[in-house]
Amino acid sequence: MGTNIEVQVWAESKDVGDAAIAKVFEQMEAVNQLMSPYIPSSNLAIVNRDAANEPVVVDDALFRLIKEAQAFSELTHGAFDITFASIGFMYDYRHKAKPNQQSIEAALDAVNYHHIVLNEAEHSVSFKHENVKIDLGGIAKGYAVDISIEALADMGIEHALVTAGGDTRLLGDRRGRPWMVGIRDPRDETRQAVTLPLADAAISTSGDYERYFEENGTRYHHILSPKTGKSANEVQSVSIIGPSSTINDGLSTSVFVLGVVEGITLINTLPDYEAIVLDKHRKLHYSTGLTQ
């Protein structure tokens, strides 16, 4: 999954608790093996390798998540676009490497969610453009958290927390009290920008501090604008609160790219979802439901 995973559960016994935690990591690893672009045998890696030449039949879970990602692309008019990876693979944040403007412009044609063709009958994926690559990093961790919480509920667990990177979902409360969930300060990992009391809810945060490097005063991070192929730079972090980690995950990425005004306007149209946005000037903005 390329991130830290945290699990907390209350159970009838240590054995049940250990089994519950093991189940979560089993779910996480299943998603990793299916959807990691870095594992050559994964369904997603095979899609990236072959889908421009022929339809690739994929696992049901992967097909449904790509379909959901496409719905986010429609909802956000392309601000959320898993084909960003057609340029995204050129960045290496660990080694402070980025593509030059000429390389970005040459690859921008491949960044367009309309290049993805889904065949419902065959459960296959194909690409209309030879250079398309996809990456589900903006939605897959949220999905992994959701299926982990569902697995815990199926085991009879009533109080639990599962976190994968910036995606957290809470099952029940913290045994009579709310869970206190912090949104970290993007410029100081030791401080919380906001702390929220939550129960039976999910929260996802996208920030420019997760994978990045700085060069000549500019921060290059992994949340790219599909329009430019460059890091979106209007905000520092976006947190979405709602019932589904999958949807939260997609929305936090979307709002990050859209920026404060368009992003919060979008959230205000969606029942059950709220947003907290910290802009590039470090001013906090809230969706309507959090200000009433």
PDB file of C-alpha atoms in Angstrom:
ATOM      1  CA  MET A   1       0.000   0.000   0.000  1.00  0.00           C
ATOM      2  CA  GLY A   2       3.018   2.269   0.259  1.00  0.00           C
ATOM      3  CA  THR A   3       1.864   3.751   3.554  1.00  0.00           C
ATOM      4  CA  ASN A   4       1.533   3.123   7.280  1.00  0.00           C
ATOM      5  CA  ILE A   5      -1.505   1.142   8.421  1.00  0.00           C
ATOM      6  CA  GLU A   6      -2.966   1.388  11.923  1.00  0.00           C
ATOM      7  CA  VAL A   7      -5.676  -0.822  13.421  1.00  0.00           C
ATOM      8  CA  GLN A   8      -7.355  -0.556  16.823  1.00  0.00           C
ATOM      9  CA  VAL A   9     -10.071  -2.976  17.903  1.00  0.00           C
ATOM     10  CA  TRP A  10     -11.976  -3.876  21.051  1.00  0.00           C
ATOM     11  CA  ALA A  11     -12.804  -7.575  21.199  1.00  0.00           C
ATOM     12  CA  GLU A  12     -14.076 -10.206  23.603  1.00  0.00           C
ATOM     13  CA  SER A  13     -10.643 -11.773  23.905  1.00  0.00           C
ATOM     14  CA  LYS A  14      -7.066 -11.296  22.754  1.00  0.00           C
ATOM     15  CA  ASP A  15      -7.451 -14.165  20.281  1.00  0.00           C
ATOM     16  CA  VAL A  16     -10.498 -12.520  18.663  1.00  0.00           C
ATOM     17  CA  GLY A  17      -8.683  -9.179  18.614  1.00  0.00           C
ATOM     18  CA  ASP A  18      -5.578 -10.700  17.027  1.00  0.00           C
ATOM     19  CA  ALA A  19      -7.733 -12.437  14.409  1.00  0.00           C
ATOM     20  CA  ALA A  20      -9.504  -9.165  13.641  1.00  0.00           C
ATOM     21  CA  ILE A  21      -6.243  -7.289  13.158  1.00  0.00           C
ATOM     22  CA  ALA A  22      -4.884 -10.103  10.976  1.00  0.00           C
ATOM     23  CA  LYS A  23      -8.062  -9.897   8.871  1.00  0.00           C
ATOM     24  CA  VAL A  24      -7.505  -6.197   8.233  1.00  0.00           C
ATOM     25  CA  PHE A  25      -3.945  -6.775   7.044  1.00  0.00           C
ATOM     26  CA  GLU A  26      -5.171  -9.621   4.855  1.00  0.00           C
ATOM     27  CA  GLN A  27      -7.651  -7.243   3.208  1.00  0.00           C
ATOM     28  CA  MET A  28      -4.987  -4.572   2.773  1.00  0.00           C
ATOM     29  CA  GLU A  29      -2.549  -6.994   1.168  1.00  0.00           C
ATOM     30  CA  ALA A  30      -5.246  -8.286  -1.188  1.00  0.00           C
ATOM     31  CA  VAL A  31      -5.846  -4.728  -2.432  1.00  0.00           C
ATOM     32  CA  ASN A  32      -2.094  -4.180  -2.709  1.00  0.00           C
ATOM     33  CA  GLN A  33      -1.585  -7.323  -4.800  1.00  0.00           C
ATOM     34  CA  LEU A  34      -4.526  -6.421  -7.035  1.00  0.00           C
ATOM     35  CA  MET A  35      -4.074  -2.682  -7.526  1.00  0.00           C
ATOM     36  CA  SER A  36      -0.429  -1.739  -6.982  1.00  0.00           C
ATOM     37  CA  PRO A  37       1.185  -0.341 -10.144  1.00  0.00           C
ATOM     38  CA  TYR A  38       4.552  -1.427  -8.719  1.00  0.00           C
ATOM     39  CA  ILE A  39       3.811  -5.166  -8.543  1.00  0.00           C
ATOM     40  CA  PRO A  40       4.278  -6.554 -12.090  1.00  0.00           C
ATOM     41  CA  SER A  41       1.770  -9.372 -11.530  1.00  0.00           C
ATOM     42  CA  SER A  42      -1.018  -7.096 -10.241  1.00  0.00           C
ATOM     43  CA  ASN A  43      -4.177  -6.688 -12.287  1.00  0.00           C
ATOM     44  CA  LEU A  44      -3.529  -2.966 -12.543  1.00  0.00           C
ATOM     45  CA  ALA A  45       0.066  -3.401 -13.758  1.00  0.00           C
ATOM     46  CA  ILE A  46      -1.164  -5.815 -16.436  1.00  0.00           C
ATOM     47  CA  VAL A  47      -3.799  -3.286 -17.499  1.00  0.00           C
ATOM     48  CA  ASN A  48      -1.117  -0.602 -17.822  1.00  0.00           C
ATOM     49  CA  ARG A  49       1.021  -2.967 -19.859  1.00  0.00           C
ATOM     50  CA  ASP A  50      -1.576  -4.408 -22.232  1.00  0.00           C
ATOM     51  CA  ALA A  51      -4.803  -2.374 -22.320  1.00  0.00           C
ATOM     52  CA  ALA A  52      -3.665  -0.093 -25.131  1.00  0.00           C
ATOM     53  CA  ASN A  53      -3.264  -3.166 -27.351  1.00  0.00           C
ATOM     54  CA  GLU A  54      -6.219  -5.325 -26.279  1.00  0.00           C
ATOM     55  CA  PRO A  55      -8.998  -5.450 -23.670  1.00  0.00           C
ATOM     56  CA  VAL A  56      -7.793  -6.836 -20.343  1.00  0.00           C
ATOM     57  CA  VAL A  57     -10.257  -8.832 -18.234  1.00  0.00           C
ATOM     58  CA  VAL A  58      -9.887  -7.756 -14.608  1.00  0.00           C
ATOM     59  CA  ASP A  59     -11.025  -8.758 -11.144  1.00  0.00           C
ATOM     60  CA  ASP A  60     -14.499  -7.564 -10.170  1.00  0.00           C
ATOM     61  CA  ALA A  61     -13.186  -5.328  -7.372  1.00  0.00           C
ATOM     62  CA  LEU A  62     -10.733  -3.579  -9.686  1.00  0.00           C
ATOM     63  CA  PHE A  63     -13.376  -3.124 -12.379  1.00  0.00           C
ATOM     64  CA  ARG A  64     -15.826  -1.578  -9.904  1.00  0.00           C
ATOM     65  CA  LEU A  65     -13.198   0.770  -8.470  1.00  0.00           C
ATOM     66  CA  ILE A  66     -12.126   1.984 -11.928  1.00  0.00           C
ATOM     67  CA  LYS A  67     -15.809   2.529 -12.696  1.00  0.00           C
ATOM     68  CA  GLU A  68     -16.177   4.547  -9.488  1.00  0.00           C
ATOM     69  CA  ALA A  69     -13.075   6.552 -10.386  1.00  0.00           C
ATOM     70  CA  GLN A  70     -14.641   7.351 -13.760  1.00  0.00           C
ATOM     71  CA  ALA A  71     -17.762   8.587 -11.963  1.00  0.00           C
ATOM     72  CA  PHE A  72     -15.559  10.959  -9.929  1.00  0.00           C
ATOM     73  CA  SER A  73     -14.012  12.194 -13.170  1.00  0.00           C
ATOM     74  CA  GLU A  74     -17.464  13.005 -14.531  1.00  0.00           C
ATOM     75  CA  LEU A  75     -18.546  14.638 -11.267  1.00  0.00           C
ATOM     76  CA  THR A  76     -15.447  16.859 -11.136  1.00  0.00           C
ATOM     77  CA  HIS A  77     -15.188  17.529 -14.890  1.00  0.00           C
ATOM     78  CA  GLY A  78     -11.814  15.815 -14.995  1.00  0.00           C
ATOM     79  CA  ALA A  79     -10.203  17.242 -11.846  1.00  0.00           C
ATOM     80  CA  PHE A  80     -10.079  13.653 -10.593  1.00  0.00           C
ATOM     81  CA  ASP A  81      -8.503  11.508 -13.295  1.00  0.00           C
ATOM     82  CA  ILE A  82      -6.687   8.221 -12.762  1.00  0.00           C
ATOM     83  CA  THR A  83      -4.899   8.668 -16.111  1.00  0.00           C
ATOM     84  CA  PHE A  84      -2.778  11.351 -14.399  1.00  0.00           C
ATOM     85  CA  ALA A  85      -0.338   8.453 -14.037  1.00  0.00           C
ATOM     86  CA  SER A  86       0.517   8.868 -17.728  1.00  0.00           C
ATOM     87  CA  ILE A  87       2.655  11.770 -16.468  1.00  0.00           C
ATOM     88  CA  GLY A  88       2.834  10.867 -12.791  1.00  0.00           C
ATOM     89  CA  PHE A  89       5.228   7.968 -13.402  1.00  0.00           C
ATOM     90  CA  MET A  90       7.835  10.507 -14.586  1.00  0.00           C
ATOM     91  CA  TYR A  91       8.126  11.958 -11.089  1.00  0.00           C
ATOM     92  CA  ASP A  92      10.443  10.343  -8.546  1.00  0.00           C
ATOM     93  CA  TYR A  93       9.955  12.118  -5.237  1.00  0.00           C
ATOM     94  CA  ARG A  94      12.528  10.043  -3.405  1.00  0.00           C
ATOM     95  CA  HIS A  95      15.277  11.051  -5.836  1.00  0.00           C
ATOM     96  CA  LYS A  96      13.922  14.576  -6.451  1.00  0.00           C
ATOM     97  CA  ALA A  97      13.342  13.939 -10.141  1.00  0.00           C
ATOM     98  CA  LYS A  98      10.673  15.609 -12.276  1.00  0.00           C
ATOM     99  CA  PRO A  99       9.885  15.744 -15.997  1.00  0.00           C
ATOM    100  CA  ASN A 100      10.770  18.855 -17.976  1.00  0.00           C
ATOM    101  CA  GLN A 101       8.105  20.972 -19.655  1.00  0.00           C
ATOM    102  CA  GLN A 102       8.688  19.349 -23.040  1.00  0.00           C
ATOM    103  CA  SER A 103       8.141  15.853 -21.621  1.00  0.00           C
ATOM    104  CA  ILE A 104       4.978  16.982 -19.828  1.00  0.00           C
ATOM    105  CA  GLU A 105       3.518  18.556 -22.970  1.00  0.00           C
ATOM    106  CA  ALA A 106       4.320  15.444 -24.992  1.00  0.00           C
ATOM    107  CA  ALA A 107       2.484  13.226 -22.490  1.00  0.00           C
ATOM    108  CA  LEU A 108      -0.552  15.440 -21.725  1.00  0.00           C
ATOM    109  CA  ASP A 109      -2.602  13.943 -24.578  1.00  0.00           C
ATOM    110  CA  ALA A 110      -2.626  10.638 -22.696  1.00  0.00           C
ATOM    111  CA  VAL A 111      -4.142  12.243 -19.566  1.00  0.00           C
ATOM    112  CA  ASN A 112      -7.860  11.996 -20.259  1.00  0.00           C
ATOM    113  CA  TYR A 113     -10.292   9.677 -18.491  1.00  0.00           C
ATOM    114  CA  HIS A 114     -12.253   9.346 -21.739  1.00  0.00           C
ATOM    115  CA  HIS A 115      -9.368   7.180 -22.994  1.00  0.00           C
ATOM    116  CA  ILE A 116     -10.516   4.413 -20.596  1.00  0.00           C
ATOM    117  CA  VAL A 117     -13.076   1.974 -22.038  1.00  0.00           C
ATOM    118  CA  LEU A 118     -14.945  -0.300 -19.624  1.00  0.00           C
ATOM    119  CA  ASN A 119     -16.808  -3.312 -20.967  1.00  0.00           C
ATOM    120  CA  GLU A 120     -19.454  -4.348 -18.423  1.00  0.00           C
ATOM    121  CA  ALA A 121     -20.268  -7.649 -20.120  1.00  0.00           C
ATOM    122  CA  GLU A 122     -16.658  -8.840 -20.197  1.00  0.00           C
ATOM    123  CA  HIS A 123     -15.387  -6.944 -17.135  1.00  0.00           C
ATOM    124  CA  SER A 124     -12.539  -5.726 -19.292  1.00  0.00           C
ATOM    125  CA  VAL A 125     -10.547  -2.508 -19.503  1.00  0.00           C
ATOM    126  CA  SER A 126      -8.970  -1.049 -22.624  1.00  0.00           C
ATOM    127  CA  PHE A 127      -7.273   2.232 -23.525  1.00  0.00           C
ATOM    128  CA  LYS A 128      -7.882   4.384 -26.599  1.00  0.00           C
ATOM    129  CA  HIS A 129      -4.436   5.988 -26.371  1.00  0.00           C
ATOM    130  CA  GLU A 130      -1.188   4.043 -26.549  1.00  0.00           C
ATOM    131  CA  ASN A 131       0.537   5.992 -23.758  1.00  0.00           C
ATOM    132  CA  VAL A 132      -2.179   5.821 -21.103  1.00  0.00           C
ATOM    133  CA  LYS A 133      -1.289   4.628 -17.624  1.00  0.00           C
ATOM    134  CA  ILE A 134      -3.630   4.591 -14.630  1.00  0.00           C
ATOM    135  CA  ASP A 135      -3.033   4.770 -10.885  1.00  0.00           C
ATOM    136  CA  LEU A 136      -5.692   4.301  -8.211  1.00  0.00           C
ATOM    137  CA  GLY A 137      -3.673   5.977  -5.467  1.00  0.00           C
ATOM    138  CA  GLY A 138      -6.379   8.621  -5.091  1.00  0.00           C
ATOM    139  CA  ILE A 139      -9.096   6.113  -4.193  1.00  0.00           C
ATOM    140  CA  ALA A 140      -7.712   2.616  -3.478  1.00  0.00           C
ATOM    141  CA  LYS A 141      -6.585   3.233   0.123  1.00  0.00           C
ATOM    142  CA  GLY A 142     -10.067   4.461   0.987  1.00  0.00           C
ATOM    143  CA  TYR A 143     -11.513   1.339  -0.595  1.00  0.00           C
ATOM    144  CA  ALA A 144      -9.106  -0.855   1.398  1.00  0.00           C
ATOM    145  CA  VAL A 145     -10.187   0.864   4.622  1.00  0.00           C
ATOM    146  CA  ASP A 146     -13.875   0.359   3.775  1.00  0.00           C
ATOM    147  CA  ILE A 147     -13.568  -3.363   3.104  1.00  0.00           C
ATOM    148  CA  SER A 148     -11.462  -3.756   6.245  1.00  0.00           C
ATOM    149  CA  ILE A 149     -14.120  -2.126   8.428  1.00  0.00           C
ATOM    150  CA  GLU A 150     -16.812  -4.228   6.755  1.00  0.00           C
ATOM    151  CA  ALA A 151     -14.795  -7.377   7.479  1.00  0.00           C
ATOM    152  CA  LEU A 152     -14.480  -6.377  11.147  1.00  0.00           C
ATOM    153  CA  ALA A 153     -18.227  -5.750  11.394  1.00  0.00           C
ATOM    154  CA  ASP A 154     -18.855  -9.199   9.867  1.00  0.00           C
ATOM    155  CA  MET A 155     -16.697 -10.678  12.664  1.00  0.00           C
ATOM    156  CA  GLY A 156     -18.897  -9.032  15.294  1.00  0.00           C
ATOM    157  CA  ILE A 157     -16.464  -6.240  16.168  1.00  0.00           C
ATOM    158  CA  GLU A 158     -18.378  -3.138  17.266  1.00  0.00           C
ATOM    159  CA  HIS A 159     -15.597  -0.661  18.118  1.00  0.00           C
ATOM    160  CA  ALA A 160     -12.614  -0.222  15.804  1.00  0.00           C
ATOM    161  CA  LEU A 161     -10.402   2.210  13.928  1.00  0.00           C
ATOM    162  CA  VAL A 162      -8.617   1.490  10.649  1.00  0.00           C
ATOM    163  CA  THR A 163      -6.204   3.993   9.102  1.00  0.00           C
ATOM    164  CA  ALA A 164      -4.230   3.683   5.862  1.00  0.00           C
ATOM    165  CA  GLY A 165      -2.203   6.812   5.163  1.00  0.00           C
ATOM    166  CA  GLY A 166      -4.633   9.709   5.181  1.00  0.00           C
ATOM    167  CA  ASP A 167      -7.758   7.547   5.218  1.00  0.00           C
ATOM    168  CA  THR A 168      -9.462   6.643   8.492  1.00  0.00           C
ATOM    169  CA  ARG A 169     -12.787   4.944   9.196  1.00  0.00           C
ATOM    170  CA  LEU A 170     -14.325   4.404  12.593  1.00  0.00           C
ATOM    171  CA  LEU A 171     -16.589   1.527  13.557  1.00  0.00           C
ATOM    172  CA  GLY A 172     -18.808   2.668  16.412  1.00  0.00           C
ATOM    173  CA  ASP A 173     -17.453   4.980  19.056  1.00  0.00           C
ATOM    174  CA  ARG A 174     -14.536   4.620  21.456  1.00  0.00           C
ATOM    175  CA  ARG A 175     -16.586   2.646  23.978  1.00  0.00           C
ATOM    176  CA  GLY A 176     -18.849   5.475  25.124  1.00  0.00           C
ATOM    177  CA  ARG A 177     -16.727   8.374  23.913  1.00  0.00           C
ATOM    178  CA  PRO A 178     -16.069   9.732  20.425  1.00  0.00           C
ATOM    179  CA  TRP A 179     -12.820   9.014  18.674  1.00  0.00           C
ATOM    180  CA  MET A 180     -10.619  12.131  18.575  1.00  0.00           C
ATOM    181  CA  VAL A 181      -9.212  12.340  15.058  1.00  0.00           C
ATOM    182  CA  GLY A 182      -6.537  14.883  14.215  1.00  0.00           C
ATOM    183  CA  ILE A 183      -5.806  16.589  10.897  1.00  0.00           C
ATOM    184  CA  ARG A 184      -2.073  17.225  10.903  1.00  0.00           C
ATOM    185  CA  ASP A 185      -0.498  20.560  10.143  1.00  0.00           C
ATOM    186  CA  PRO A 186       0.963  20.169   6.633  1.00  0.00           C
ATOM    187  CA  ARG A 187       4.083  22.075   7.649  1.00  0.00           C
ATOM    188  CA  ASP A 188       4.629  20.554  11.108  1.00  0.00           C
ATOM    189  CA  GLU A 189       4.057  16.824  11.613  1.00  0.00           C
ATOM    190  CA  THR A 190       4.124  17.274  15.396  1.00  0.00           C
ATOM    191  CA  ARG A 191       1.067  19.571  15.415  1.00  0.00           C
ATOM    192  CA  GLN A 192      -2.611  19.095  14.607  1.00  0.00           C
ATOM    193  CA  ALA A 193      -4.310  21.799  12.546  1.00  0.00           C
ATOM    194  CA  VAL A 194      -7.758  20.555  13.624  1.00  0.00           C
ATOM    195  CA  THR A 195      -9.023  17.843  16.003  1.00  0.00           C
ATOM    196  CA  LEU A 196     -12.503  16.386  15.531  1.00  0.00           C
ATOM    197  CA  PRO A 197     -14.694  14.154  17.724  1.00  0.00           C
ATOM    198  CA  LEU A 198     -16.121  11.427  15.450  1.00  0.00           C
ATOM    199  CA  ALA A 199     -18.010   8.142  15.728  1.00  0.00           C
ATOM    200  CA  ASP A 200     -19.268   5.740  13.053  1.00  0.00           C
ATOM    201  CA  ALA A 201     -17.766   7.963  10.388  1.00  0.00           C
ATOM    202  CA  ALA A 202     -14.800   8.236   8.048  1.00  0.00           C
ATOM    203  CA  ILE A 203     -12.330  10.993   7.296  1.00  0.00           C
ATOM    204  CA  SER A 204      -9.769  11.246   4.501  1.00  0.00           C
ATOM    205  CA  THR A 205      -7.024  13.821   4.117  1.00  0.00           C
ATOM    206  CA  SER A 206      -5.012  14.619   1.000  1.00  0.00           C
ATOM    207  CA  GLY A 207      -1.948  16.794   1.580  1.00  0.00           C
ATOM    208  CA  ASP A 208       1.048  18.149  -0.264  1.00  0.00           C
ATOM    209  CA  TYR A 209       3.321  16.679   2.423  1.00  0.00           C
ATOM    210  CA  GLU A 210       2.735  12.966   1.745  1.00  0.00           C
ATOM    211  CA  ARG A 211       5.176  12.501  -1.145  1.00  0.00           C
ATOM    212  CA  TYR A 212       7.123  15.555  -2.198  1.00  0.00           C
ATOM    213  CA  PHE A 213      10.433  17.323  -2.622  1.00  0.00           C
ATOM    214  CA  GLU A 214      11.361  20.990  -2.809  1.00  0.00           C
ATOM    215  CA  GLU A 215      13.551  22.660  -5.381  1.00  0.00           C
ATOM    216  CA  ASN A 216      14.313  26.373  -5.651  1.00  0.00           C
ATOM    217  CA  GLY A 217      11.475  27.191  -3.288  1.00  0.00           C
ATOM    218  CA  THR A 218       8.870  25.142  -5.200  1.00  0.00           C
ATOM    219  CA  ARG A 219       7.175  22.092  -3.699  1.00  0.00           C
ATOM    220  CA  TYR A 220       6.683  19.191  -6.125  1.00  0.00           C
ATOM    221  CA  HIS A 221       4.179  16.699  -4.714  1.00  0.00           C
ATOM    222  CA  HIS A 222       2.163  13.721  -5.894  1.00  0.00           C
ATOM    223  CA  ILE A 223      -1.275  15.330  -6.343  1.00  0.00           C
ATOM    224  CA  LEU A 224      -1.096  16.415  -9.959  1.00  0.00           C
ATOM    225  CA  SER A 225      -3.514  18.570 -11.915  1.00  0.00           C
ATOM    226  CA  PRO A 226      -4.651  16.546 -14.948  1.00  0.00           C
ATOM    227  CA  LYS A 227      -4.779  19.807 -16.937  1.00  0.00           C
ATOM    228  CA  THR A 228      -1.141  20.746 -16.415  1.00  0.00           C
ATOM    229  CA  GLY A 229       0.644  17.552 -15.370  1.00  0.00           C
ATOM    230  CA  LYS A 230       2.118  19.534 -12.479  1.00  0.00           C
ATOM    231  CA  SER A 231       1.475  19.584  -8.748  1.00  0.00           C
ATOM    232  CA  ALA A 232      -1.745  21.363  -7.788  1.00  0.00           C
ATOM    233  CA  ASN A 233      -0.740  24.321  -5.640  1.00  0.00           C
ATOM    234  CA  GLU A 234      -3.822  26.189  -4.405  1.00  0.00           C
ATOM    235  CA  VAL A 235      -4.127  24.323  -1.103  1.00  0.00           C
ATOM    236  CA  GLN A 236      -1.936  22.479   1.408  1.00  0.00           C
ATOM    237  CA  SER A 237      -4.461  19.904   2.611  1.00  0.00           C
ATOM    238  CA  VAL A 238      -8.064  18.805   2.182  1.00  0.00           C
ATOM    239  CA  SER A 239     -10.034  16.647   4.628  1.00  0.00           C
ATOM    240  CA  ILE A 240     -13.398  15.109   3.775  1.00  0.00           C
ATOM    241  CA  ILE A 241     -15.748  13.717   6.420  1.00  0.00           C
ATOM    242  CA  GLY A 242     -18.490  11.282   5.417  1.00  0.00           C
ATOM    243  CA  PRO A 243     -19.680   7.681   5.752  1.00  0.00           C
ATOM    244  CA  SER A 244     -17.496   6.094   3.021  1.00  0.00           C
ATOM    245  CA  SER A 245     -13.686   6.102   2.971  1.00  0.00           C
ATOM    246  CA  THR A 246     -13.720   5.297  -0.747  1.00  0.00           C
ATOM    247  CA  ILE A 247     -15.788   8.371  -1.542  1.00  0.00           C
ATOM    248  CA  ASN A 248     -13.892  10.518   0.981  1.00  0.00           C
ATOM    249  CA  ASP A 249     -10.611   9.498  -0.640  1.00  0.00           C
ATOM    250  CA  GLY A 250     -11.775  10.418  -4.133  1.00  0.00           C
ATOM    251  CA  LEU A 251     -13.319  13.679  -2.955  1.00  0.00           C
ATOM    252  CA  SER A 252     -10.253  14.807  -0.990  1.00  0.00           C
ATOM    253  CA  THR A 253      -8.088  14.383  -4.098  1.00  0.00           C
ATOM    254  CA  SER A 254     -10.719  16.103  -6.248  1.00  0.00           C
ATOM    255  CA  VAL A 255     -11.094  19.116  -3.973  1.00  0.00           C
ATOM    256  CA  PHE A 256      -7.312  19.449  -3.683  1.00  0.00           C
ATOM    257  CA  VAL A 257      -7.094  19.814  -7.470  1.00  0.00           C
ATOM    258  CA  LEU A 258     -10.200  22.013  -7.783  1.00  0.00           C
ATOM    259  CA  GLY A 259      -9.072  24.471  -5.115  1.00  0.00           C
ATOM    260  CA  VAL A 260     -11.010  26.205  -2.354  1.00  0.00           C
ATOM    261  CA  VAL A 261     -13.929  27.823  -4.188  1.00  0.00           C
ATOM    262  CA  GLU A 262     -14.765  25.108  -6.721  1.00  0.00           C
ATOM    263  CA  GLY A 263     -13.963  22.342  -4.249  1.00  0.00           C
ATOM    264  CA  ILE A 264     -16.158  23.538  -1.415  1.00  0.00           C
ATOM    265  CA  THR A 265     -18.915  24.433  -3.882  1.00  0.00           C
ATOM    266  CA  LEU A 266     -18.857  20.796  -5.012  1.00  0.00           C
ATOM    267  CA  ILE A 267     -18.952  19.436  -1.452  1.00  0.00           C
ATOM    268  CA  ASN A 268     -21.895  21.686  -0.606  1.00  0.00           C
ATOM    269  CA  THR A 269     -23.931  19.853  -3.262  1.00  0.00           C
ATOM    270  CA  LEU A 270     -23.263  16.421  -1.715  1.00  0.00           C
ATOM    271  CA  PRO A 271     -25.421  15.257   1.210  1.00  0.00           C
ATOM    272  CA  ASP A 272     -23.543  13.549   4.070  1.00  0.00           C
ATOM    273  CA  TYR A 273     -20.121  14.911   3.089  1.00  0.00           C
ATOM    274  CA  GLU A 274     -18.211  17.862   4.549  1.00  0.00           C
ATOM    275  CA  ALA A 275     -14.827  19.449   3.856  1.00  0.00           C
ATOM    276  CA  ILE A 276     -12.073  21.226   5.732  1.00  0.00           C
ATOM    277  CA  VAL A 277      -9.552  22.915   3.433  1.00  0.00           C
ATOM    278  CA  LEU A 278      -6.271  24.569   4.418  1.00  0.00           C
ATOM    279  CA  ASP A 279      -5.245  26.855   1.570  1.00  0.00           C
ATOM    280  CA  LYS A 280      -1.755  27.855   0.442  1.00  0.00           C
ATOM    281  CA  HIS A 281      -1.928  30.918   2.706  1.00  0.00           C
ATOM    282  CA  ARG A 282      -2.691  28.571   5.637  1.00  0.00           C
ATOM    283  CA  LYS A 283      -6.252  29.815   6.062  1.00  0.00           C
ATOM    284  CA  LEU A 284      -8.899  27.220   6.994  1.00  0.00           C
ATOM    285  CA  HIS A 285     -12.125  26.935   4.975  1.00  0.00           C
ATOM    286  CA  TYR A 286     -15.169  24.821   5.849  1.00  0.00           C
ATOM    287  CA  SER A 287     -18.119  23.459   3.893  1.00  0.00           C
ATOM    288  CA  THR A 288     -21.554  24.773   4.818  1.00  0.00           C
ATOM    289  CA  GLY A 289     -22.536  21.868   7.063  1.00  0.00           C
ATOM    290  CA  LEU A 290     -19.593  22.556   9.410  1.00  0.00           C
ATOM    291  CA  THR A 291     -20.391  26.252   9.825  1.00  0.00           C
ATOM    292  CA  GLN A 292     -24.047  25.974  10.831  1.00  0.00           C
TER     293      GLN A 292
END
